[in-house]
Amino acid sequence: MKTIKHLLTLILLIVLIPAGSAQMYRIHQDNVKPSKVMDYEKAAKAFNEACAKHNVQTSWATATTNDLKYIYISEIENMAALDERPFADMAKAMGDDFGKLFEDFDKCYDSHSSYIIHLSKDLSYMPEGLSITQEGQDYRKWFYIYFTPQNARKVREGMEAIKNLYVSKKAKEYYRVYRNGFGTAEDCYLVAVSSKDEIDGATKSKENEKLLGPDSWDTFKKVMDYAERFEEVSGRMRPDLSYAPKN
């Protein structure tokens, strides 16, 4: 029954995400205990150093949230990529030391998860070029907009209306939109906004609010009227914990 449910979810996502507009990312999320943050940081840096030493042929961007989630973001071409084993050669070369790297991680959290999200290019607003990272803008605000399946189309129409508003006003606050994918528990859009720091983000938001005007709520209401709940999370990208091979 669980397999059938997962298959139906995947089919639904394929139907709802327009062809050519989505980019797929594998997310691994570690929910770190407050008392273990420094130990986790040490383990994460040791793992990165080992990957660099063995020139592991994969890459990821890392983000941390204010509620101590460590998020590893890897772009993948398709679901078949989940079967790849990029650390196999590294594990063979390191022997027991490879397992110890993960034992050090495991001491730092009681739960972690992996899932898929899709970058919705047609709903994102980045007129100067679409990228998940921007130099000098590592601070993040993530807005989660949850909705039920029956309201999926209405929420998408609302997201389209918001982008059209930003385009028409030539807004200077840019954002990327992601759609939940395989392995996630609820339907949602994730909106990511980049800035230099918290003050820069608040300044941009205030200026953008003024630019959009007092009538902009009528447009945002097209989403909020159909949302089940709304969550806001802050954090930052961590280039020091991100990884890319030498070649």
mmCIF file of N, CA and C in Angstrom, residues 114-207:
data_model
loop_
_atom_site.group_PDB
_atom_site.id
_atom_site.type_symbol
_atom_site.label_atom_id
_atom_site.label_comp_id
_atom_site.label_asym_id
_atom_site.label_seq_id
_atom_site.Cartn_x
_atom_site.Cartn_y
_atom_site.Cartn_z
ATOM 1 N N SER A 114 15.827 12.420 4.027
ATOM 2 C CA SER A 114 16.209 12.776 2.661
ATOM 3 C C SER A 114 14.947 12.852 1.814
ATOM 4 N N TYR A 115 14.904 13.822 0.908
ATOM 5 C CA TYR A 115 13.726 14.001 0.066
ATOM 6 C C TYR A 115 14.107 14.786 -1.179
ATOM 7 N N ILE A 116 13.151 14.956 -2.057
ATOM 8 C CA ILE A 116 13.355 15.646 -3.329
ATOM 9 C C ILE A 116 12.523 16.927 -3.358
ATOM 10 N N ILE A 117 13.119 18.012 -3.888
ATOM 11 C CA ILE A 117 12.347 19.213 -4.200
ATOM 12 C C ILE A 117 12.645 19.625 -5.631
ATOM 13 N N HIS A 118 11.772 20.422 -6.214
ATOM 14 C CA HIS A 118 11.904 20.867 -7.595
ATOM 15 C C HIS A 118 11.941 22.390 -7.646
ATOM 16 N N LEU A 119 12.947 22.931 -8.303
ATOM 17 C CA LEU A 119 13.006 24.371 -8.537
ATOM 18 C C LEU A 119 12.033 24.718 -9.661
ATOM 19 N N SER A 120 11.039 25.521 -9.355
ATOM 20 C CA SER A 120 10.052 25.940 -10.358
ATOM 21 C C SER A 120 10.526 27.239 -11.000
ATOM 22 N N LYS A 121 11.177 27.097 -12.139
ATOM 23 C CA LYS A 121 11.760 28.261 -12.797
ATOM 24 C C LYS A 121 10.701 29.268 -13.219
ATOM 25 N N ASP A 122 9.546 28.773 -13.662
ATOM 26 C CA ASP A 122 8.516 29.680 -14.173
ATOM 27 C C ASP A 122 7.811 30.461 -13.076
ATOM 28 N N LEU A 123 7.947 30.027 -11.815
ATOM 29 C CA LEU A 123 7.345 30.756 -10.700
ATOM 30 C C LEU A 123 8.362 31.619 -9.956
ATOM 31 N N SER A 124 9.638 31.379 -10.209
ATOM 32 C CA SER A 124 10.694 32.135 -9.546
ATOM 33 C C SER A 124 10.870 33.498 -10.200
ATOM 34 N N TYR A 125 11.358 34.444 -9.400
ATOM 35 C CA TYR A 125 11.589 35.795 -9.917
ATOM 36 C C TYR A 125 13.038 36.198 -9.678
ATOM 37 N N MET A 126 13.861 36.016 -10.693
ATOM 38 C CA MET A 126 15.263 36.439 -10.660
ATOM 39 C C MET A 126 15.628 36.945 -12.054
ATOM 40 N N PRO A 127 15.215 38.152 -12.404
ATOM 41 C CA PRO A 127 15.384 38.661 -13.769
ATOM 42 C C PRO A 127 16.830 38.785 -14.232
ATOM 43 N N GLU A 128 17.785 38.778 -13.310
ATOM 44 C CA GLU A 128 19.188 38.907 -13.687
ATOM 45 C C GLU A 128 19.883 37.555 -13.825
ATOM 46 N N GLY A 129 19.107 36.475 -13.700
ATOM 47 C CA GLY A 129 19.677 35.139 -13.839
ATOM 48 C C GLY A 129 19.346 34.269 -12.648
ATOM 49 N N LEU A 130 18.909 33.038 -12.912
ATOM 50 C CA LEU A 130 18.445 32.137 -11.861
ATOM 51 C C LEU A 130 19.601 31.320 -11.298
ATOM 52 N N SER A 131 19.798 31.408 -9.975
ATOM 53 C CA SER A 131 20.855 30.649 -9.312
ATOM 54 C C SER A 131 20.458 30.431 -7.862
ATOM 55 N N ILE A 132 20.789 29.250 -7.315
ATOM 56 C CA ILE A 132 20.427 28.991 -5.918
ATOM 57 C C ILE A 132 21.392 29.677 -4.956
ATOM 58 N N THR A 133 22.575 30.068 -5.444
ATOM 59 C CA THR A 133 23.527 30.802 -4.609
ATOM 60 C C THR A 133 23.917 32.095 -5.306
ATOM 61 N N GLN A 134 24.149 33.135 -4.521
ATOM 62 C CA GLN A 134 24.568 34.430 -5.049
ATOM 63 C C GLN A 134 25.729 34.926 -4.194
ATOM 64 N N GLU A 135 26.805 35.311 -4.842
ATOM 65 C CA GLU A 135 28.008 35.724 -4.125
ATOM 66 C C GLU A 135 27.709 36.908 -3.195
ATOM 67 N N GLY A 136 28.138 36.773 -1.956
ATOM 68 C CA GLY A 136 27.950 37.849 -0.986
ATOM 69 C C GLY A 136 26.552 37.920 -0.394
ATOM 70 N N GLN A 137 25.678 36.970 -0.751
ATOM 71 C CA GLN A 137 24.311 36.967 -0.237
ATOM 72 C C GLN A 137 23.986 35.586 0.331
ATOM 73 N N ASP A 138 24.625 35.269 1.444
ATOM 74 C CA ASP A 138 24.453 33.947 2.047
ATOM 75 C C ASP A 138 23.292 33.876 3.040
ATOM 76 N N TYR A 139 22.783 35.023 3.480
ATOM 77 C CA TYR A 139 21.661 35.008 4.419
ATOM 78 C C TYR A 139 20.390 34.598 3.684
ATOM 79 N N ARG A 140 19.547 33.827 4.349
ATOM 80 C CA ARG A 140 18.328 33.325 3.713
ATOM 81 C C ARG A 140 17.100 33.515 4.596
ATOM 82 N N LYS A 141 16.001 33.795 3.916
ATOM 83 C CA LYS A 141 14.673 33.644 4.493
ATOM 84 C C LYS A 141 13.970 32.589 3.653
ATOM 85 N N TRP A 142 13.432 31.553 4.308
ATOM 86 C CA TRP A 142 12.673 30.511 3.620
ATOM 87 C C TRP A 142 11.223 30.580 4.085
ATOM 88 N N PHE A 143 10.323 30.687 3.143
ATOM 89 C CA PHE A 143 8.897 30.753 3.449
ATOM 90 C C PHE A 143 8.222 29.484 2.913
ATOM 91 N N TYR A 144 7.610 28.737 3.818
ATOM 92 C CA TYR A 144 6.919 27.501 3.450
ATOM 93 C C TYR A 144 5.420 27.775 3.387
ATOM 94 N N ILE A 145 4.830 27.485 2.236
ATOM 95 C CA ILE A 145 3.393 27.679 2.040
ATOM 96 C C ILE A 145 2.767 26.303 1.827
ATOM 97 N N TYR A 146 2.071 25.803 2.844
ATOM 98 C CA TYR A 146 1.486 24.469 2.798
ATOM 99 C C TYR A 146 0.039 24.546 2.302
ATOM 100 N N PHE A 147 -0.372 23.518 1.567
ATOM 101 C CA PHE A 147 -1.738 23.496 1.037
ATOM 102 C C PHE A 147 -2.185 22.062 0.836
ATOM 103 N N THR A 148 -3.484 21.876 0.735
ATOM 104 C CA THR A 148 -4.031 20.543 0.502
ATOM 105 C C THR A 148 -4.083 20.266 -1.006
ATOM 106 N N PRO A 149 -4.100 18.991 -1.403
ATOM 107 C CA PRO A 149 -4.092 18.648 -2.832
ATOM 108 C C PRO A 149 -5.213 19.307 -3.629
ATOM 109 N N GLN A 150 -6.403 19.435 -3.026
ATOM 110 C CA GLN A 150 -7.526 20.008 -3.778
ATOM 111 C C GLN A 150 -7.338 21.495 -4.080
ATOM 112 N N ASN A 151 -6.428 22.142 -3.344
ATOM 113 C CA ASN A 151 -6.177 23.569 -3.575
ATOM 114 C C ASN A 151 -4.889 23.831 -4.356
ATOM 115 N N ALA A 152 -4.249 22.771 -4.853
ATOM 116 C CA ALA A 152 -2.963 22.906 -5.530
ATOM 117 C C ALA A 152 -3.032 23.860 -6.725
ATOM 118 N N ARG A 153 -4.057 23.716 -7.535
ATOM 119 C CA ARG A 153 -4.154 24.547 -8.736
ATOM 120 C C ARG A 153 -4.385 26.016 -8.370
ATOM 121 N N LYS A 154 -5.228 26.256 -7.377
ATOM 122 C CA LYS A 154 -5.511 27.635 -6.966
ATOM 123 C C LYS A 154 -4.251 28.314 -6.401
ATOM 124 N N VAL A 155 -3.479 27.557 -5.617
ATOM 125 C CA VAL A 155 -2.265 28.121 -5.048
ATOM 126 C C VAL A 155 -1.264 28.433 -6.150
ATOM 127 N N ARG A 156 -1.154 27.530 -7.118
ATOM 128 C CA ARG A 156 -0.234 27.789 -8.237
ATOM 129 C C ARG A 156 -0.661 29.039 -9.015
ATOM 130 N N GLU A 157 -1.947 29.193 -9.255
ATOM 131 C CA GLU A 157 -2.437 30.384 -9.953
ATOM 132 C C GLU A 157 -2.093 31.642 -9.163
ATOM 133 N N GLY A 158 -2.188 31.555 -7.829
ATOM 134 C CA GLY A 158 -1.830 32.690 -6.985
ATOM 135 C C GLY A 158 -0.344 33.006 -7.057
ATOM 136 N N MET A 159 0.490 31.955 -7.096
ATOM 137 C CA MET A 159 1.936 32.158 -7.224
ATOM 138 C C MET A 159 2.276 32.818 -8.554
ATOM 139 N N GLU A 160 1.571 32.438 -9.598
ATOM 140 C CA GLU A 160 1.776 33.069 -10.909
ATOM 141 C C GLU A 160 1.395 34.547 -10.863
ATOM 142 N N ALA A 161 0.291 34.856 -10.164
ATOM 143 C CA ALA A 161 -0.153 36.255 -10.046
ATOM 144 C C ALA A 161 0.871 37.099 -9.289
ATOM 145 N N ILE A 162 1.478 36.518 -8.252
ATOM 146 C CA ILE A 162 2.501 37.248 -7.488
ATOM 147 C C ILE A 162 3.719 37.531 -8.361
ATOM 148 N N LYS A 163 4.154 36.542 -9.123
ATOM 149 C CA LYS A 163 5.296 36.787 -10.002
ATOM 150 C C LYS A 163 4.968 37.881 -11.016
ATOM 151 N N ASN A 164 3.776 37.843 -11.586
ATOM 152 C CA ASN A 164 3.380 38.877 -12.551
ATOM 153 C C ASN A 164 3.400 40.262 -11.917
ATOM 154 N N LEU A 165 3.008 40.334 -10.655
ATOM 155 C CA LEU A 165 3.047 41.610 -9.936
ATOM 156 C C LEU A 165 4.490 42.102 -9.798
ATOM 157 N N TYR A 166 5.389 41.208 -9.403
ATOM 158 C CA TYR A 166 6.796 41.568 -9.255
ATOM 159 C C TYR A 166 7.392 42.029 -10.577
ATOM 160 N N VAL A 167 7.032 41.325 -11.659
ATOM 161 C CA VAL A 167 7.544 41.691 -12.986
ATOM 162 C C VAL A 167 7.039 43.076 -13.382
ATOM 163 N N SER A 168 5.752 43.319 -13.177
ATOM 164 C CA SER A 168 5.153 44.590 -13.590
ATOM 165 C C SER A 168 5.720 45.770 -12.797
ATOM 166 N N LYS A 169 6.089 45.519 -11.539
ATOM 167 C CA LYS A 169 6.631 46.580 -10.682
ATOM 168 C C LYS A 169 8.156 46.667 -10.749
ATOM 169 N N LYS A 170 8.766 45.719 -11.484
ATOM 170 C CA LYS A 170 10.235 45.631 -11.564
ATOM 171 C C LYS A 170 10.834 45.590 -10.158
ATOM 172 N N ALA A 171 10.298 44.699 -9.343
ATOM 173 C CA ALA A 171 10.727 44.569 -7.953
ATOM 174 C C ALA A 171 12.200 44.204 -7.854
ATOM 175 N N LYS A 172 12.867 44.712 -6.827
ATOM 176 C CA LYS A 172 14.288 44.465 -6.622
ATOM 177 C C LYS A 172 14.549 43.340 -5.612
ATOM 178 N N GLU A 173 13.509 42.842 -4.974
ATOM 179 C CA GLU A 173 13.661 41.696 -4.085
ATOM 180 C C GLU A 173 13.382 40.431 -4.890
ATOM 181 N N TYR A 174 14.408 39.608 -5.079
ATOM 182 C CA TYR A 174 14.287 38.419 -5.924
ATOM 183 C C TYR A 174 13.999 37.185 -5.066
ATOM 184 N N TYR A 175 13.431 36.165 -5.685
ATOM 185 C CA TYR A 175 13.138 34.935 -4.948
ATOM 186 C C TYR A 175 13.109 33.737 -5.885
ATOM 187 N N ARG A 176 13.325 32.571 -5.290
ATOM 188 C CA ARG A 176 13.218 31.301 -6.003
ATOM 189 C C ARG A 176 12.106 30.486 -5.365
ATOM 190 N N VAL A 177 11.387 29.747 -6.196
ATOM 191 C CA VAL A 177 10.270 28.937 -5.717
ATOM 192 C C VAL A 177 10.580 27.456 -5.955
ATOM 193 N N TYR A 178 10.372 26.661 -4.925
ATOM 194 C CA TYR A 178 10.545 25.214 -5.017
ATOM 195 C C TYR A 178 9.225 24.527 -4.700
ATOM 196 N N ARG A 179 9.017 23.400 -5.339
ATOM 197 C CA ARG A 179 7.819 22.575 -5.085
ATOM 198 C C ARG A 179 8.262 21.287 -4.414
ATOM 199 N N ASN A 180 7.510 20.844 -3.427
ATOM 200 C CA ASN A 180 7.859 19.602 -2.748
ATOM 201 C C ASN A 180 7.829 18.435 -3.729
ATOM 202 N N GLY A 181 8.626 17.424 -3.435
ATOM 203 C CA GLY A 181 8.714 16.264 -4.308
ATOM 204 C C GLY A 181 8.688 14.969 -3.535
ATOM 205 N N PHE A 182 9.243 13.944 -4.131
ATOM 206 C CA PHE A 182 9.215 12.591 -3.587
ATOM 207 C C PHE A 182 9.879 12.548 -2.208
ATOM 208 N N GLY A 183 9.210 11.918 -1.252
ATOM 209 C CA GLY A 183 9.767 11.783 0.083
ATOM 210 C C GLY A 183 9.309 12.836 1.068
ATOM 211 N N THR A 184 8.561 13.842 0.605
ATOM 212 C CA THR A 184 8.046 14.874 1.508
ATOM 213 C C THR A 184 6.668 14.482 2.010
ATOM 214 N N ALA A 185 6.325 14.956 3.195
ATOM 215 C CA ALA A 185 5.077 14.531 3.834
ATOM 216 C C ALA A 185 3.866 15.356 3.427
ATOM 217 N N GLU A 186 4.083 16.621 3.026
ATOM 218 C CA GLU A 186 2.969 17.515 2.726
ATOM 219 C C GLU A 186 3.233 18.292 1.452
ATOM 220 N N ASP A 187 2.146 18.744 0.831
ATOM 221 C CA ASP A 187 2.269 19.606 -0.339
ATOM 222 C C ASP A 187 2.636 21.017 0.115
ATOM 223 N N CYS A 188 3.645 21.588 -0.536
ATOM 224 C CA CYS A 188 4.003 22.955 -0.194
ATOM 225 C C CYS A 188 4.851 23.586 -1.285
ATOM 226 N N TYR A 189 4.889 24.912 -1.266
ATOM 227 C CA TYR A 189 5.871 25.685 -2.028
ATOM 228 C C TYR A 189 6.854 26.245 -1.012
ATOM 229 N N LEU A 190 8.112 26.258 -1.396
ATOM 230 C CA LEU A 190 9.159 26.873 -0.591
ATOM 231 C C LEU A 190 9.690 28.069 -1.368
ATOM 232 N N VAL A 191 9.622 29.239 -0.756
ATOM 233 C CA VAL A 191 10.114 30.463 -1.382
ATOM 234 C C VAL A 191 11.391 30.882 -0.660
ATOM 235 N N ALA A 192 12.501 30.996 -1.411
ATOM 236 C CA ALA A 192 13.797 31.339 -0.834
ATOM 237 C C ALA A 192 14.192 32.748 -1.261
ATOM 238 N N VAL A 193 14.540 33.580 -0.277
ATOM 239 C CA VAL A 193 14.949 34.964 -0.535
ATOM 240 C C VAL A 193 16.355 35.165 0.019
ATOM 241 N N SER A 194 17.257 35.678 -0.811
ATOM 242 C CA SER A 194 18.658 35.876 -0.420
ATOM 243 C C SER A 194 18.935 37.329 -0.068
ATOM 244 N N SER A 195 19.878 37.521 0.852
ATOM 245 C CA SER A 195 20.361 38.865 1.185
ATOM 246 C C SER A 195 21.722 38.743 1.854
ATOM 247 N N LYS A 196 22.353 39.891 2.118
ATOM 248 C CA LYS A 196 23.684 39.888 2.725
ATOM 249 C C LYS A 196 23.621 39.445 4.179
ATOM 250 N N ASP A 197 22.642 39.959 4.907
ATOM 251 C CA ASP A 197 22.481 39.630 6.322
ATOM 252 C C ASP A 197 21.049 39.966 6.726
ATOM 253 N N GLU A 198 20.737 39.822 7.993
ATOM 254 C CA GLU A 198 19.370 40.043 8.460
ATOM 255 C C GLU A 198 18.919 41.487 8.232
ATOM 256 N N ILE A 199 19.801 42.441 8.480
ATOM 257 C CA ILE A 199 19.445 43.848 8.293
ATOM 258 C C ILE A 199 19.200 44.157 6.820
ATOM 259 N N ASP A 200 20.080 43.656 5.959
ATOM 260 C CA ASP A 200 19.912 43.857 4.518
ATOM 261 C C ASP A 200 18.603 43.243 4.038
ATOM 262 N N GLY A 201 18.272 42.055 4.555
ATOM 263 C CA GLY A 201 17.030 41.391 4.169
ATOM 264 C C GLY A 201 15.805 42.180 4.588
ATOM 265 N N ALA A 202 15.828 42.705 5.816
ATOM 266 C CA ALA A 202 14.691 43.491 6.316
ATOM 267 C C ALA A 202 14.540 44.787 5.533
ATOM 268 N N THR A 203 15.666 45.393 5.153
ATOM 269 C CA THR A 203 15.633 46.639 4.374
ATOM 270 C C THR A 203 15.042 46.399 2.991
ATOM 271 N N LYS A 204 15.498 45.337 2.336
ATOM 272 C CA LYS A 204 14.970 44.994 1.014
ATOM 273 C C LYS A 204 13.470 44.716 1.079
ATOM 274 N N SER A 205 13.068 44.000 2.119
ATOM 275 C CA SER A 205 11.658 43.646 2.265
ATOM 276 C C SER A 205 10.785 44.892 2.438
ATOM 277 N N LYS A 206 11.267 45.827 3.240
ATOM 278 C CA LYS A 206 10.515 47.056 3.483
ATOM 279 C C LYS A 206 10.422 47.897 2.210
ATOM 280 N N GLU A 207 11.525 48.017 1.492
ATOM 281 C CA GLU A 207 11.527 48.781 0.243
ATOM 282 C C GLU A 207 10.635 48.117 -0.792
#
